Coordinates of C-alpha atoms in Angstrom, one line a residue:
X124 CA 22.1 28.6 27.1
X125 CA 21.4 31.2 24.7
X126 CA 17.8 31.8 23.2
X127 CA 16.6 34.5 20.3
X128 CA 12.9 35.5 20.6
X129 CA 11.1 37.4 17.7
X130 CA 9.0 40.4 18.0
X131 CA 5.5 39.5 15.9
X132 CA 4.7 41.9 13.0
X133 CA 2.3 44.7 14.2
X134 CA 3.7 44.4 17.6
X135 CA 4.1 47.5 20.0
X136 CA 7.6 47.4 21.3
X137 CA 6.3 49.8 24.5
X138 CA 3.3 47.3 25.0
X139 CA 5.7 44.2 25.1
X140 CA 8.6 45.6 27.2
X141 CA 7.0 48.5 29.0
X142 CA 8.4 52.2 29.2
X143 CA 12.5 52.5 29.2
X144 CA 12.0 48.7 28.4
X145 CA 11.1 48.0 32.3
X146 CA 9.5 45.0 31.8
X147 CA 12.6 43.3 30.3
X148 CA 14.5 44.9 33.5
X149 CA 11.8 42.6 35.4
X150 CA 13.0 39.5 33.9
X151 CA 16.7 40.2 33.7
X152 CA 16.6 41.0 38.0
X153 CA 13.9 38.1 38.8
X154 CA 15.6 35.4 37.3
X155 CA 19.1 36.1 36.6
X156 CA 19.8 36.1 33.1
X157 CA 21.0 38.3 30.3
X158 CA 18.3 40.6 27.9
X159 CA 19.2 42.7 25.1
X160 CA 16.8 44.0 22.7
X161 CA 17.4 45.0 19.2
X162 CA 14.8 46.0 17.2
X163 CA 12.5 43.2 16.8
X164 CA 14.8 40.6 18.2
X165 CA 15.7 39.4 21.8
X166 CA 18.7 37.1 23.0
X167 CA 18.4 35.9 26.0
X168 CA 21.4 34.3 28.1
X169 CA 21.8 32.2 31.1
X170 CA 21.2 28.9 32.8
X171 CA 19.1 26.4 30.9
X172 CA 16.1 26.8 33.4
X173 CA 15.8 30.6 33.9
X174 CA 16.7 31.0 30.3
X175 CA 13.8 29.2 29.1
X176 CA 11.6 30.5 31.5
X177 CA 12.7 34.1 30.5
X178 CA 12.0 33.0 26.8
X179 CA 8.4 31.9 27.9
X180 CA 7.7 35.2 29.9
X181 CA 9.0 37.3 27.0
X182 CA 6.6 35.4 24.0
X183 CA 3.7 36.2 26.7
X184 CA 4.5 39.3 26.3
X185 CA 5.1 39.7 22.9
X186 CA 1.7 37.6 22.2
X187 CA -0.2 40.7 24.6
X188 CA 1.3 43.6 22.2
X189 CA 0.3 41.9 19.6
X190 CA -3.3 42.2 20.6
X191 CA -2.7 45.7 21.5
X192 CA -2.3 45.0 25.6
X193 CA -0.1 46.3 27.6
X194 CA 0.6 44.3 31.0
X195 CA 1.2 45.5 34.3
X196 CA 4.2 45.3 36.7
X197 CA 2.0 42.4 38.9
X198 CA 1.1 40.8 35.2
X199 CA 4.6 40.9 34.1
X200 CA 6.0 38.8 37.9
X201 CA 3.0 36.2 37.2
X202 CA 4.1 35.6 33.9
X203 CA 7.4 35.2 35.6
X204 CA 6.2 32.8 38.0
X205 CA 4.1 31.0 35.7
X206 CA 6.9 30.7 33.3
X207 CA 9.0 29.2 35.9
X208 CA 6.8 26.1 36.8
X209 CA 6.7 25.6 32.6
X210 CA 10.0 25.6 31.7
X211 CA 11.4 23.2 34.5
X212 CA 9.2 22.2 37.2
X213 CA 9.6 24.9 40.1
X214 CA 9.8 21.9 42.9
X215 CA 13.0 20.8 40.9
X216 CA 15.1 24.6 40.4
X217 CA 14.2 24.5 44.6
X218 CA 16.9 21.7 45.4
X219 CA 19.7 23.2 43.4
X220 CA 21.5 25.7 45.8
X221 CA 24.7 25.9 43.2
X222 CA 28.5 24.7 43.0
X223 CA 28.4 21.9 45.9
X224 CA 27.9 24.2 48.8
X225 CA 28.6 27.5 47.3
X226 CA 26.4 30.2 46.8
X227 CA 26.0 32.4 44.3
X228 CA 24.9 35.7 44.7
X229 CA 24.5 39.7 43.3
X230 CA 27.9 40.9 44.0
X231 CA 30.3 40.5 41.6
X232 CA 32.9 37.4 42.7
X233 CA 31.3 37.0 46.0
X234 CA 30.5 33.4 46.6
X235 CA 29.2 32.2 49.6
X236 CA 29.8 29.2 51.3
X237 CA 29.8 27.3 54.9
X238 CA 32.8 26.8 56.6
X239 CA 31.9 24.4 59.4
X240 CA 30.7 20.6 59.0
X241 CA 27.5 21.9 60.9
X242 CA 26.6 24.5 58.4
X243 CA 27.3 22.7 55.8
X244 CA 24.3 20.1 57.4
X245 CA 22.7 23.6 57.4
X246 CA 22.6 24.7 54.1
X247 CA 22.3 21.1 52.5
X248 CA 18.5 20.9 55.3
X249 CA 17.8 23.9 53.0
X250 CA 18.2 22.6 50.4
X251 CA 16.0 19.6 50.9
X252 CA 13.2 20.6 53.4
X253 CA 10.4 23.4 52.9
X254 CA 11.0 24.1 56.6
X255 CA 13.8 24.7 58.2
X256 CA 14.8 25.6 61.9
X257 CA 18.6 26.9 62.5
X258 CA 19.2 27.4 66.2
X259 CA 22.7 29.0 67.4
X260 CA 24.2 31.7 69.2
X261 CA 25.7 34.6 67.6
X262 CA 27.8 34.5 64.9
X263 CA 26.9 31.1 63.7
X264 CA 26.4 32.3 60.5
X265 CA 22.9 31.3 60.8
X266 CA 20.9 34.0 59.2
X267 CA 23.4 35.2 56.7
X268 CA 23.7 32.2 55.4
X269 CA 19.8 31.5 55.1
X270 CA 19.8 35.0 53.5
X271 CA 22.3 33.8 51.1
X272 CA 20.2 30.6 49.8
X273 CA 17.3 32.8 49.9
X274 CA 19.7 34.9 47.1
X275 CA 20.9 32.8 45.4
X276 CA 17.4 30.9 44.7
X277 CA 16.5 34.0 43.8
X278 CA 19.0 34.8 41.3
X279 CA 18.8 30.5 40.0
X280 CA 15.7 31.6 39.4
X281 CA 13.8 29.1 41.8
X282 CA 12.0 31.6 43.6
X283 CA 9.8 34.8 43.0
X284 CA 10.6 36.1 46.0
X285 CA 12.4 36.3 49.2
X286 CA 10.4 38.0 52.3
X287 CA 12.4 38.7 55.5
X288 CA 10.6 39.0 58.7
X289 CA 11.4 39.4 61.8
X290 CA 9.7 40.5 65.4
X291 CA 9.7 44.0 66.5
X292 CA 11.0 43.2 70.2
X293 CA 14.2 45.9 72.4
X294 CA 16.6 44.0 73.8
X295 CA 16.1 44.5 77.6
X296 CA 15.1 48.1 77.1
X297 CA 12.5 50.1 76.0
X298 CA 13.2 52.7 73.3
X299 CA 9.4 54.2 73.8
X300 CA 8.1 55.9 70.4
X301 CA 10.1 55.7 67.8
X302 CA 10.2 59.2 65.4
X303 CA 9.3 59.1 61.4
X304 CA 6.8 57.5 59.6
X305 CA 6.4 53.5 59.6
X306 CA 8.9 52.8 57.3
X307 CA 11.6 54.7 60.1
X308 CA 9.9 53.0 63.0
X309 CA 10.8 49.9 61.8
X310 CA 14.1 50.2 60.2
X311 CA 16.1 50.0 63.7
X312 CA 14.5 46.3 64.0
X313 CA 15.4 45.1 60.5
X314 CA 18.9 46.7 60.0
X315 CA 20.5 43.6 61.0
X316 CA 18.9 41.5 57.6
X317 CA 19.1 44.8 55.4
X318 CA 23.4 44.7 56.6
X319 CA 23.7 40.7 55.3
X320 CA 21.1 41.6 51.9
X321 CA 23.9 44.2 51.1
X322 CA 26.5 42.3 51.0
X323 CA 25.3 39.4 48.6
X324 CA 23.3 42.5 46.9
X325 CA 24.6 45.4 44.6
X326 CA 22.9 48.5 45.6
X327 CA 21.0 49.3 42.9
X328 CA 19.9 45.4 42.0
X329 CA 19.0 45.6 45.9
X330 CA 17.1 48.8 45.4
X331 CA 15.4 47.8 42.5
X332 CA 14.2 44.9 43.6
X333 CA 13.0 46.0 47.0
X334 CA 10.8 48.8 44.6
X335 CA 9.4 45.7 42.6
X336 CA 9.0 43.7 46.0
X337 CA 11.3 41.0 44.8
X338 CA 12.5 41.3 48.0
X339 CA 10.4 42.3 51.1
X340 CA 11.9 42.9 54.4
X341 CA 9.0 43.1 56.9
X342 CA 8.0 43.3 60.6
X343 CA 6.5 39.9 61.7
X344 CA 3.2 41.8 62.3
X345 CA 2.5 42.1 59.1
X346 CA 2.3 38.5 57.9
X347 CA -0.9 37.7 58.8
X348 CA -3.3 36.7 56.5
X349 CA -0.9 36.3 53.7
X350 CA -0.7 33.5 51.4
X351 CA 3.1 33.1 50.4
X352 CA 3.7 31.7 47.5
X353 CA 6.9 30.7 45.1
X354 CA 8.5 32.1 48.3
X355 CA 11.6 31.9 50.2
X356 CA 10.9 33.1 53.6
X357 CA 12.9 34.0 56.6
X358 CA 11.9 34.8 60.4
X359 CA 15.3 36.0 62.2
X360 CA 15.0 36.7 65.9
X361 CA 12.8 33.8 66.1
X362 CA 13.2 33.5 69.5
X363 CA 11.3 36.4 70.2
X364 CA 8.2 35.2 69.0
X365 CA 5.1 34.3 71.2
X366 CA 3.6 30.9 70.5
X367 CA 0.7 32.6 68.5
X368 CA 3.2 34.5 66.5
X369 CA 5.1 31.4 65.8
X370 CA 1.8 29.4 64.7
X371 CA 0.9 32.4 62.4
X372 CA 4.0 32.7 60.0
X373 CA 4.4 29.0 60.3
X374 CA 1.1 28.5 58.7
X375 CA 1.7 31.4 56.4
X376 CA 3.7 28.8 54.2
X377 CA 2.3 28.9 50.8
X378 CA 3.0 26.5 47.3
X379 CA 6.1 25.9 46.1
X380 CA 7.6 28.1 48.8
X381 CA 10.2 27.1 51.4
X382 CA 10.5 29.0 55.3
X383 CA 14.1 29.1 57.0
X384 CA 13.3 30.2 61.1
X385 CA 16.9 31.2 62.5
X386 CA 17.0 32.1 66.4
X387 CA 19.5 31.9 69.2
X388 CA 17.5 30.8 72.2
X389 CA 20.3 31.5 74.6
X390 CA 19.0 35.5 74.0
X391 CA 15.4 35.4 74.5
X392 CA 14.3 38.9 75.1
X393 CA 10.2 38.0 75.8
X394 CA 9.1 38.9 78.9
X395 CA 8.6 34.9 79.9
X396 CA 11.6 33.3 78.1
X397 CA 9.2 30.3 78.6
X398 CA 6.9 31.5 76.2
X399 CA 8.9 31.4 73.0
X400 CA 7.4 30.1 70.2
X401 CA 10.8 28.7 68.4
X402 CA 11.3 26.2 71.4
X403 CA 7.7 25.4 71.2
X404 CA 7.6 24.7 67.5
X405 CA 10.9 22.5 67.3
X406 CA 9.0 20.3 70.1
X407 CA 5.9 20.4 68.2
X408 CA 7.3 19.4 64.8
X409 CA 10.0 17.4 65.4
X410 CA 8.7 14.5 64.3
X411 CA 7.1 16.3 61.4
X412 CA 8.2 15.3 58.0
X413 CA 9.7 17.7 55.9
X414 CA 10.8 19.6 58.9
X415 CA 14.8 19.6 60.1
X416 CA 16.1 21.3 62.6
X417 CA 19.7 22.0 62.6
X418 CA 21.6 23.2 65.6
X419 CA 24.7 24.9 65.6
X420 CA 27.2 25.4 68.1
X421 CA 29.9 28.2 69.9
X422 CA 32.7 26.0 67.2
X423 CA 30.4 26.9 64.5
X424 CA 31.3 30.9 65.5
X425 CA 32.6 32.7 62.1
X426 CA 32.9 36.1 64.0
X427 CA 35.7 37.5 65.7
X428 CA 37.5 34.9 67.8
X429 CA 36.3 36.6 71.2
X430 CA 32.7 35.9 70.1
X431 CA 33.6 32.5 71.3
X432 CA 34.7 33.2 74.4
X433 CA 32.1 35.5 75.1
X434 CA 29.6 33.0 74.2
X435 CA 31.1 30.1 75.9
X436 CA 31.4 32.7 79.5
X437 CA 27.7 33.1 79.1
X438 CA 27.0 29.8 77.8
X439 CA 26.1 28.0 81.5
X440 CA 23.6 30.6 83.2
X441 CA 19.9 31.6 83.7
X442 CA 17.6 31.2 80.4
X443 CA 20.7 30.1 78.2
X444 CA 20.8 26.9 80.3
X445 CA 17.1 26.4 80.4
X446 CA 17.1 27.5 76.5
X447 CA 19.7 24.4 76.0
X448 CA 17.6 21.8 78.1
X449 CA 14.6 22.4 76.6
X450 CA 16.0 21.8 73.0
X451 CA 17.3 18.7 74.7
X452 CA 14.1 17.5 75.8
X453 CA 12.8 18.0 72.4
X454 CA 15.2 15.4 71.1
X455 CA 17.2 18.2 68.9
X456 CA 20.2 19.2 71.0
X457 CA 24.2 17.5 71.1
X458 CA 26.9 19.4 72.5
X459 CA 28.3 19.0 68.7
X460 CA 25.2 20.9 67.1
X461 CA 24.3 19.2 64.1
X462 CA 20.9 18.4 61.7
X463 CA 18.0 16.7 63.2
X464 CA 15.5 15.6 60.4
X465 CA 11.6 15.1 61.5
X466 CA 11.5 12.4 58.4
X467 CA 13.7 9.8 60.2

């Protein structure tokens, strides 16, 4: 869809676009569509429902130079937001996660999709539940594929945001204090979803939007008392939570916002394995509607084809059995993986 906006007489170009045309920048990364400016005229290209949004965000903005305003960066992402829920309806853009099950992301030609019947059941729970629990062992393709509906929302323009969280816990040794300032003493914790945002990201889209907080990648610790709305948001290493922990960034879900919790209980690095809040909250919400639960398996394993082996050697000792019995118990576990849904 292509859409041509007007610049009102008397308008202030700076006070409608920002400096170097920033604000424009805004609404090209937040919701994926094309903006040139020439003179007093903007085109505007993309899909029907970011376009118009981007069209509604723009006349906002044009309306405020008008009257001699100039907005902010955090005016400029409400407009964005607001816009959104206008043009289309936000609950709708939510449900569309692209081509069948592709993805579409940042990178140029990258499109990413599952290759497994039990991601597919993965992504398609994402795509219809505002809660989602995707247990597995490593390289399920569990988180990077969250991280890539998280994207490509992003990009659809369905969602404002995408926060990444995840708990700040060694595995099975302790690395004692950390050098740097907070932003260092973090970073070793929350490589592992900065390594799958760079590859459905270009570099400086990723950069830019991590400036803006389009994208937040943040220890667990620092959810609490936030309100997320017109949010994706992901909790890797869920597993590693405490029940308390669990309970906070589960209640953290805000409107028109969906939560993806991705975990491999067969790695549970808590002092009491028994104590980890992802086991407790698939028992506790399993019959919860709008919740699914999706379980996926060592013949869901995408990695190297050792992975599988590995994971099948370990597969039958200590917490790993315990981790499996206790999803079994909560009603959510086959030895074929696959999508449990609290609604039925």
């Amino acid at each position: 869809m292509d859409l041509v906006i007007t610049l009102p007489s008397g308008a202030s170009r700076v006070d409608a676009f920002g400096p170097a045309e920033r604000h424009l920048k805004m609404v090209r990364e937040a919701l994926g569509v094309s903006v040139t400016a020439r003179d007093e005229v903007v085109r505007v290209s993309g899909a029907p429902g970011p376009a118009r949004a981007a069209r509604r965000v723009i006349e906002q903005m044009a309306s405020a130079a008008k009257q001699g305003r100039s907005l902010s960066r955090r005016a400029v992402l409400e407009l964005i937001a607001q816009g959104v829920d206008d043009a289309e309806g936000h609950a709708g853009l939510l449900e569309d996660l692209g081509d069948g099950d592709r993805m579409s992301v940042y990178v140029a030609g990258r499109r990413v999709e599952p290759r497994t019947e039990n991601q597919k059941a993965y992504v398609e729970a994402i795509r219809s539940h505002d809660l989602v629990f995707g247990v597995g062992p490593a390289g399920t393709g569990k988180t990077y594929l969250a991280v890539a509906s998280a994207v490509h929302l992003l990009k659809s323009g369905a969602a404002r945001k995408v926060i990444l969280a995840r708990p700040a816990v060694e595995a099975g040794e302790k690395l004692g204090f950390l050098p740097g300032d907070l932003e260092a003493k973090v970073n070793p914790y929350l490589r592992p979803l900065l390594d799958a945002l760079q590859d459905m990201v270009d570099f400086q889209t990723l950069k830019r939007f991590m400036a803006s907080d389009v994208i937040e990648v943040s220890p667990l610790a620092f959810m609490r008392g936030r309100t997320l709305n017109d949010a994706v948001v992901i909790l890797d290493e869920a597993q590693n939570t405490t029940r308390g922990q669990m309970k906070m960034i589960l209640t953290r879900l805000g409107q028109r916002s969906k939560m993806i919790i991705t975990g491999d209980t067969t790695q549970i690095d808590l002092p009491d394995p028994t104590e980890s809040g992802l086991i407790d909250a698939i028992r506790r919400l399993r019959r919860v509607r709008g919740v699914a639960t999706c379980v996926l398996t060592g013949e869901d394993i995408v990695r190297h084809e050792l992975v599988q082996r590995i994971v099948e050697a370990y597969g039958g000792e200590g917490p790993a059995r315990e981790a499996s019995d206790a999803l079994r118990e909560a009603g959510v576990w086959t030895e074929d993986g696959g999508s449990y849904d609290g609604d039925g």
